[in-house]
Amino acid sequence: MASVSLRLPDEITQRLEKLAALTGRSKTFYMIEAIREHLDDLEDMYLAEQRLIDIRAGKTQTVPLEEVMKRYGMEG
């Protein structure tokens, strides 16, 4: 595992310390989890933005919801 050094605002450090003490987990555990979750969100957001750009540029086709529902037997 790689080592990374960063400066955190005192408020975040205090919150991490409090959470770690409360739960018995390490500050590192929570920093990794927070980064992992935020990266997931960012990747999803950028993928969605790229898909929208592709749709608007005519590079990607869309399927109407009604067609998807019909295709999978979910007609209402």
mmCIF file with all atom_site columns, C-alpha atoms in Angstrom:
data_model
loop_
_atom_site.group_PDB
_atom_site.id
_atom_site.type_symbol
_atom_site.label_atom_id
_atom_site.label_alt_id
_atom_site.label_comp_id
_atom_site.label_asym_id
_atom_site.label_entity_id
_atom_site.label_seq_id
_atom_site.pdbx_PDB_ins_code
_atom_site.Cartn_x
_atom_site.Cartn_y
_atom_site.Cartn_z
_atom_site.occupancy
_atom_site.B_iso_or_equiv
_atom_site.pdbx_formal_charge
_atom_site.auth_seq_id
_atom_site.auth_comp_id
_atom_site.auth_asym_id
_atom_site.auth_atom_id
_atom_site.pdbx_PDB_model_num
ATOM 1  C CA . MET A 1 1  ? 0.000   0.000  0.000   1.00 0.00 ? 1  MET A CA 1
ATOM 2  C CA . ALA A 1 2  ? 1.316   3.442  -0.910  1.00 0.00 ? 2  ALA A CA 1
ATOM 3  C CA . SER A 1 3  ? 1.838   6.133  1.674   1.00 0.00 ? 3  SER A CA 1
ATOM 4  C CA . VAL A 1 4  ? 0.410   9.607  1.104   1.00 0.00 ? 4  VAL A CA 1
ATOM 5  C CA . SER A 1 5  ? 0.991   12.741 3.127   1.00 0.00 ? 5  SER A CA 1
ATOM 6  C CA . LEU A 1 6  ? -1.568  15.526 3.301   1.00 0.00 ? 6  LEU A CA 1
ATOM 7  C CA . ARG A 1 7  ? -2.473  18.433 5.532   1.00 0.00 ? 7  ARG A CA 1
ATOM 8  C CA . LEU A 1 8  ? -5.963  18.392 6.965   1.00 0.00 ? 8  LEU A CA 1
ATOM 9  C CA . PRO A 1 9  ? -7.831  21.279 8.528   1.00 0.00 ? 9  PRO A CA 1
ATOM 10 C CA . ASP A 1 10 ? -7.983  20.998 12.331  1.00 0.00 ? 10 ASP A CA 1
ATOM 11 C CA . GLU A 1 11 ? -11.757 20.560 12.201  1.00 0.00 ? 11 GLU A CA 1
ATOM 12 C CA . ILE A 1 12 ? -11.490 17.464 9.995   1.00 0.00 ? 12 ILE A CA 1
ATOM 13 C CA . THR A 1 13 ? -8.661  16.029 12.097  1.00 0.00 ? 13 THR A CA 1
ATOM 14 C CA . GLN A 1 14 ? -10.742 16.462 15.251  1.00 0.00 ? 14 GLN A CA 1
ATOM 15 C CA . ARG A 1 15 ? -13.753 14.817 13.644  1.00 0.00 ? 15 ARG A CA 1
ATOM 16 C CA . LEU A 1 16 ? -11.629 11.892 12.462  1.00 0.00 ? 16 LEU A CA 1
ATOM 17 C CA . GLU A 1 17 ? -10.093 11.456 15.906  1.00 0.00 ? 17 GLU A CA 1
ATOM 18 C CA . LYS A 1 18 ? -13.501 11.550 17.571  1.00 0.00 ? 18 LYS A CA 1
ATOM 19 C CA . LEU A 1 19 ? -14.990 9.040  15.119  1.00 0.00 ? 19 LEU A CA 1
ATOM 20 C CA . ALA A 1 20 ? -11.996 6.720  15.448  1.00 0.00 ? 20 ALA A CA 1
ATOM 21 C CA . ALA A 1 21 ? -12.160 6.823  19.244  1.00 0.00 ? 21 ALA A CA 1
ATOM 22 C CA . LEU A 1 22 ? -15.916 6.273  19.225  1.00 0.00 ? 22 LEU A CA 1
ATOM 23 C CA . THR A 1 23 ? -15.802 3.260  16.915  1.00 0.00 ? 23 THR A CA 1
ATOM 24 C CA . GLY A 1 24 ? -12.424 1.704  17.665  1.00 0.00 ? 24 GLY A CA 1
ATOM 25 C CA . ARG A 1 25 ? -11.376 1.992  14.022  1.00 0.00 ? 25 ARG A CA 1
ATOM 26 C CA . SER A 1 26 ? -8.345  3.907  12.817  1.00 0.00 ? 26 SER A CA 1
ATOM 27 C CA . LYS A 1 27 ? -8.326  7.363  11.287  1.00 0.00 ? 27 LYS A CA 1
ATOM 28 C CA . THR A 1 28 ? -6.662  5.763  8.267   1.00 0.00 ? 28 THR A CA 1
ATOM 29 C CA . PHE A 1 29 ? -9.634  3.432  7.845   1.00 0.00 ? 29 PHE A CA 1
ATOM 30 C CA . TYR A 1 30 ? -12.038 6.365  7.682   1.00 0.00 ? 30 TYR A CA 1
ATOM 31 C CA . MET A 1 31 ? -9.806  8.409  5.389   1.00 0.00 ? 31 MET A CA 1
ATOM 32 C CA . ILE A 1 32 ? -9.552  5.492  2.949   1.00 0.00 ? 32 ILE A CA 1
ATOM 33 C CA . GLU A 1 33 ? -13.311 4.902  3.085   1.00 0.00 ? 33 GLU A CA 1
ATOM 34 C CA . ALA A 1 34 ? -14.079 8.591  2.529   1.00 0.00 ? 34 ALA A CA 1
ATOM 35 C CA . ILE A 1 35 ? -11.689 8.842  -0.405  1.00 0.00 ? 35 ILE A CA 1
ATOM 36 C CA . ARG A 1 36 ? -12.960 5.598  -1.932  1.00 0.00 ? 36 ARG A CA 1
ATOM 37 C CA . GLU A 1 37 ? -16.600 6.692  -1.689  1.00 0.00 ? 37 GLU A CA 1
ATOM 38 C CA . HIS A 1 38 ? -15.895 10.163 -3.052  1.00 0.00 ? 38 HIS A CA 1
ATOM 39 C CA . LEU A 1 39 ? -13.869 8.730  -5.944  1.00 0.00 ? 39 LEU A CA 1
ATOM 40 C CA . ASP A 1 40 ? -16.795 6.432  -6.779  1.00 0.00 ? 40 ASP A CA 1
ATOM 41 C CA . ASP A 1 41 ? -19.115 9.441  -6.852  1.00 0.00 ? 41 ASP A CA 1
ATOM 42 C CA . LEU A 1 42 ? -16.725 11.498 -8.984  1.00 0.00 ? 42 LEU A CA 1
ATOM 43 C CA . GLU A 1 43 ? -16.207 8.659  -11.457 1.00 0.00 ? 43 GLU A CA 1
ATOM 44 C CA . ASP A 1 44 ? -19.981 8.206  -11.783 1.00 0.00 ? 44 ASP A CA 1
ATOM 45 C CA . MET A 1 45 ? -20.476 11.938 -12.277 1.00 0.00 ? 45 MET A CA 1
ATOM 46 C CA . TYR A 1 46 ? -17.807 12.221 -14.975 1.00 0.00 ? 46 TYR A CA 1
ATOM 47 C CA . LEU A 1 47 ? -19.112 9.115  -16.739 1.00 0.00 ? 47 LEU A CA 1
ATOM 48 C CA . ALA A 1 48 ? -22.642 10.576 -16.736 1.00 0.00 ? 48 ALA A CA 1
ATOM 49 C CA . GLU A 1 49 ? -21.340 13.907 -18.060 1.00 0.00 ? 49 GLU A CA 1
ATOM 50 C CA . GLN A 1 50 ? -19.454 12.141 -20.856 1.00 0.00 ? 50 GLN A CA 1
ATOM 51 C CA . ARG A 1 51 ? -22.521 10.093 -21.784 1.00 0.00 ? 51 ARG A CA 1
ATOM 52 C CA . LEU A 1 52 ? -24.596 13.280 -21.960 1.00 0.00 ? 52 LEU A CA 1
ATOM 53 C CA . ILE A 1 53 ? -21.992 14.892 -24.215 1.00 0.00 ? 53 ILE A CA 1
ATOM 54 C CA . ASP A 1 54 ? -22.025 11.784 -26.432 1.00 0.00 ? 54 ASP A CA 1
ATOM 55 C CA . ILE A 1 55 ? -25.842 11.778 -26.606 1.00 0.00 ? 55 ILE A CA 1
ATOM 56 C CA . ARG A 1 56 ? -25.979 15.461 -27.515 1.00 0.00 ? 56 ARG A CA 1
ATOM 57 C CA . ALA A 1 57 ? -23.294 14.905 -30.178 1.00 0.00 ? 57 ALA A CA 1
ATOM 58 C CA . GLY A 1 58 ? -25.243 11.994 -31.657 1.00 0.00 ? 58 GLY A CA 1
ATOM 59 C CA . LYS A 1 59 ? -22.517 9.476  -30.770 1.00 0.00 ? 59 LYS A CA 1
ATOM 60 C CA . THR A 1 60 ? -24.761 7.456  -28.449 1.00 0.00 ? 60 THR A CA 1
ATOM 61 C CA . GLN A 1 61 ? -28.369 6.447  -28.884 1.00 0.00 ? 61 GLN A CA 1
ATOM 62 C CA . THR A 1 62 ? -30.952 6.334  -26.148 1.00 0.00 ? 62 THR A CA 1
ATOM 63 C CA . VAL A 1 63 ? -33.872 3.968  -25.630 1.00 0.00 ? 63 VAL A CA 1
ATOM 64 C CA . PRO A 1 64 ? -37.222 5.331  -24.439 1.00 0.00 ? 64 PRO A CA 1
ATOM 65 C CA . LEU A 1 65 ? -38.322 4.094  -21.003 1.00 0.00 ? 65 LEU A CA 1
ATOM 66 C CA . GLU A 1 66 ? -41.486 2.581  -22.474 1.00 0.00 ? 66 GLU A CA 1
ATOM 67 C CA . GLU A 1 67 ? -39.409 0.428  -24.827 1.00 0.00 ? 67 GLU A CA 1
ATOM 68 C CA . VAL A 1 68 ? -37.142 -0.768 -22.018 1.00 0.00 ? 68 VAL A CA 1
ATOM 69 C CA . MET A 1 69 ? -40.141 -1.661 -19.861 1.00 0.00 ? 69 MET A CA 1
ATOM 70 C CA . LYS A 1 70 ? -41.770 -3.536 -22.741 1.00 0.00 ? 70 LYS A CA 1
ATOM 71 C CA . ARG A 1 71 ? -38.523 -5.361 -23.575 1.00 0.00 ? 71 ARG A CA 1
ATOM 72 C CA . TYR A 1 72 ? -38.222 -6.656 -20.012 1.00 0.00 ? 72 TYR A CA 1
ATOM 73 C CA . GLY A 1 73 ? -41.905 -7.413 -19.452 1.00 0.00 ? 73 GLY A CA 1
ATOM 74 C CA . MET A 1 74 ? -42.478 -4.524 -17.075 1.00 0.00 ? 74 MET A CA 1
ATOM 75 C CA . GLU A 1 75 ? -45.420 -2.972 -18.873 1.00 0.00 ? 75 GLU A CA 1
ATOM 76 C CA . GLY A 1 76 ? -47.847 -1.290 -16.535 1.00 0.00 ? 76 GLY A CA 1
#
